C-alpha positions as MATLAB code, in Angstrom:
seq = 'MHTYEEDGPAVVVDAAALARVGTALADESRRRLLLALLAAPAYPSELAERLGLTRGNVSNHLSRLRDCGLVRAVAVGRRVRYEPVDPKLAHALAGLAALLPPADHDGGEANRDRAIDDADDAAIPEGVLRG';
ca = [
       8.759  -19.879   -6.313;
      10.466  -20.904   -3.054;
       8.770  -23.775   -0.688;
       9.335  -23.658    3.002;
       8.256  -26.413    5.354;
       8.501  -26.035    9.092;
       5.959  -27.329   11.658;
       3.080  -27.567    9.280;
       2.022  -27.369    5.771;
       4.404  -26.141    3.066;
       4.453  -22.611    2.361;
       5.150  -21.319   -1.075;
       6.540  -17.813   -1.608;
       6.791  -16.106   -4.801;
      10.091  -14.167   -5.001;
       8.855  -12.081   -7.914;
       5.796  -11.115   -6.130;
       7.739   -9.847   -3.148;
       9.830   -7.885   -5.533;
       6.813   -6.107   -6.944;
       5.617   -5.476   -3.389;
       8.991   -4.014   -2.413;
       8.982   -1.673   -5.464;
       5.435   -0.613   -4.823;
       6.285    0.216   -0.915;
       9.664    1.632   -1.486;
       8.248    5.180   -2.406;
       6.678    7.293    0.240;
       4.016    8.742   -2.227;
       3.000    5.190   -3.248;
       2.588    4.080    0.241;
       0.413    7.118    1.074;
      -1.709    6.316   -1.957;
      -1.999    2.651   -1.023;
      -2.917    3.531    2.407;
      -5.466    5.903    1.243;
      -7.183    3.398   -1.174;
      -7.166    0.702    1.730;
      -9.588    3.195    3.487;
     -11.690    3.718    0.432;
     -11.642    3.650   -3.250;
     -11.024    7.045   -4.914;
     -10.591    8.828   -7.867;
      -7.133   10.106   -8.899;
      -8.178   13.904   -8.506;
      -9.533   13.174   -5.025;
      -6.374   11.638   -3.983;
      -4.222   14.362   -5.356;
      -6.095   16.846   -3.324;
      -6.304   14.911   -0.149;
      -2.768   13.932   -0.065;
      -1.229   17.376   -1.565;
       0.461   15.820   -4.570;
      -0.159   16.730   -8.281;
      -2.368   14.811  -10.501;
       0.422   13.883  -12.767;
       2.465   12.487   -9.728;
      -0.690   10.631   -8.483;
      -1.307    9.183  -11.993;
       2.137    8.004  -12.239;
       2.311    6.268   -8.829;
      -1.189    4.602   -9.381;
       0.222    3.416  -12.648;
       3.038    1.681  -10.894;
       0.795    0.366   -8.137;
      -1.365   -1.086  -10.789;
       1.679   -2.477  -12.598;
       2.691   -4.077   -9.350;
      -0.609   -5.666   -8.947;
      -1.730   -4.125   -5.783;
      -4.508   -1.820   -7.037;
      -6.962   -1.927   -9.948;
      -8.640    0.732  -12.125;
     -12.356    0.483  -12.080;
     -14.226    2.501  -15.090;
     -17.178    4.565  -13.335;
     -18.912    6.291  -16.465;
     -16.042    8.346  -17.914;
     -14.022    8.393  -14.709;
     -11.577    5.902  -13.435;
     -11.620    4.943   -9.641;
      -8.682    3.005   -8.139;
      -9.244    0.381   -5.607;
      -7.307   -2.491   -3.758;
      -6.919   -5.653   -5.816;
      -8.117   -7.696   -2.905;
      -9.827   -6.547    0.495;
      -7.497   -8.775    2.305;
      -4.368   -6.723    1.174;
      -4.919   -4.302    4.343;
      -4.723   -7.491    6.502;
      -1.697   -8.851    4.757;
       0.229   -5.525    4.979;
      -0.546   -5.035    8.718;
       0.301   -8.740    9.224;
       3.846   -8.008    7.594;
       4.399   -4.705    9.308;
       3.530   -6.541   12.883;
       6.197   -8.930   12.190;
       9.018   -6.353   12.159;
      10.527   -5.153   15.297;
      10.561   -1.404   15.906;
      13.855   -0.009   14.422;
      16.018    1.707   17.073;
      18.588    3.110   14.910;
      19.009    5.256   11.820;
      15.679    6.882   12.197;
      13.590    3.577   11.866;
      11.469    4.635   14.884;
      10.837    7.979   13.337;
       9.931    6.383   10.071;
       7.618    3.966   11.735;
       5.818    6.734   13.485;
       5.681    8.691   10.248;
       3.743    5.703    8.596;
       1.490    5.553   11.295;
       0.681    9.324   11.057;
       0.321    8.835    7.243;
      -2.097    6.021    7.839;
      -4.257    8.387   10.268;
      -4.081   11.119    7.580;
      -5.336    8.760    4.972;
      -8.192    7.703    7.212;
      -7.292    4.049    7.420;
      -9.823    2.195    9.465;
      -8.875    1.507   13.076;
      -6.534   -1.460   13.650;
      -5.289   -1.785   10.236;
      -1.726   -0.837   10.943;
      -1.971   -1.062   14.589;
      -2.813   -4.899   14.950;
];
C-alpha cells in the first residue's frame, strides 16, 4: 500500500491491486471480454459467439478476469453468467483512460482507436470510454 497526500485527503493506492488490473488489461481478448461485460452480463457461449472467440479461450480469459477480481461468476440455474464485480468499474476504467494523453508514436493512436472500436463492437453504453 502506498499513501499519497497532496491538496486534500490522503489517497491510498494498493500496488498489488494495480498489478492485477494490469494483468487483466494486458491481453486484447480480456479487454474485449471486459468491455462486453461492462455493457451487460453474459454467458460464456454468448461472449464467444459475439466476439468471435472459441469457448475454451473465453473460459480461460474469464477465469483470469475473475482471478484478477474484476468479474464474478453468478450461477443461474445450471449455467454460469459473468458480470463486473462492481457497477462503478466502467466509470473507474473510463476515468483512468481519460487521464492518459493520446499516444502519438509507436502506434498508440491506432491502439486507442482500436480500443474505441472494440468498445463500439461490444455495445458499451454511450460515454463509458469517451468521457
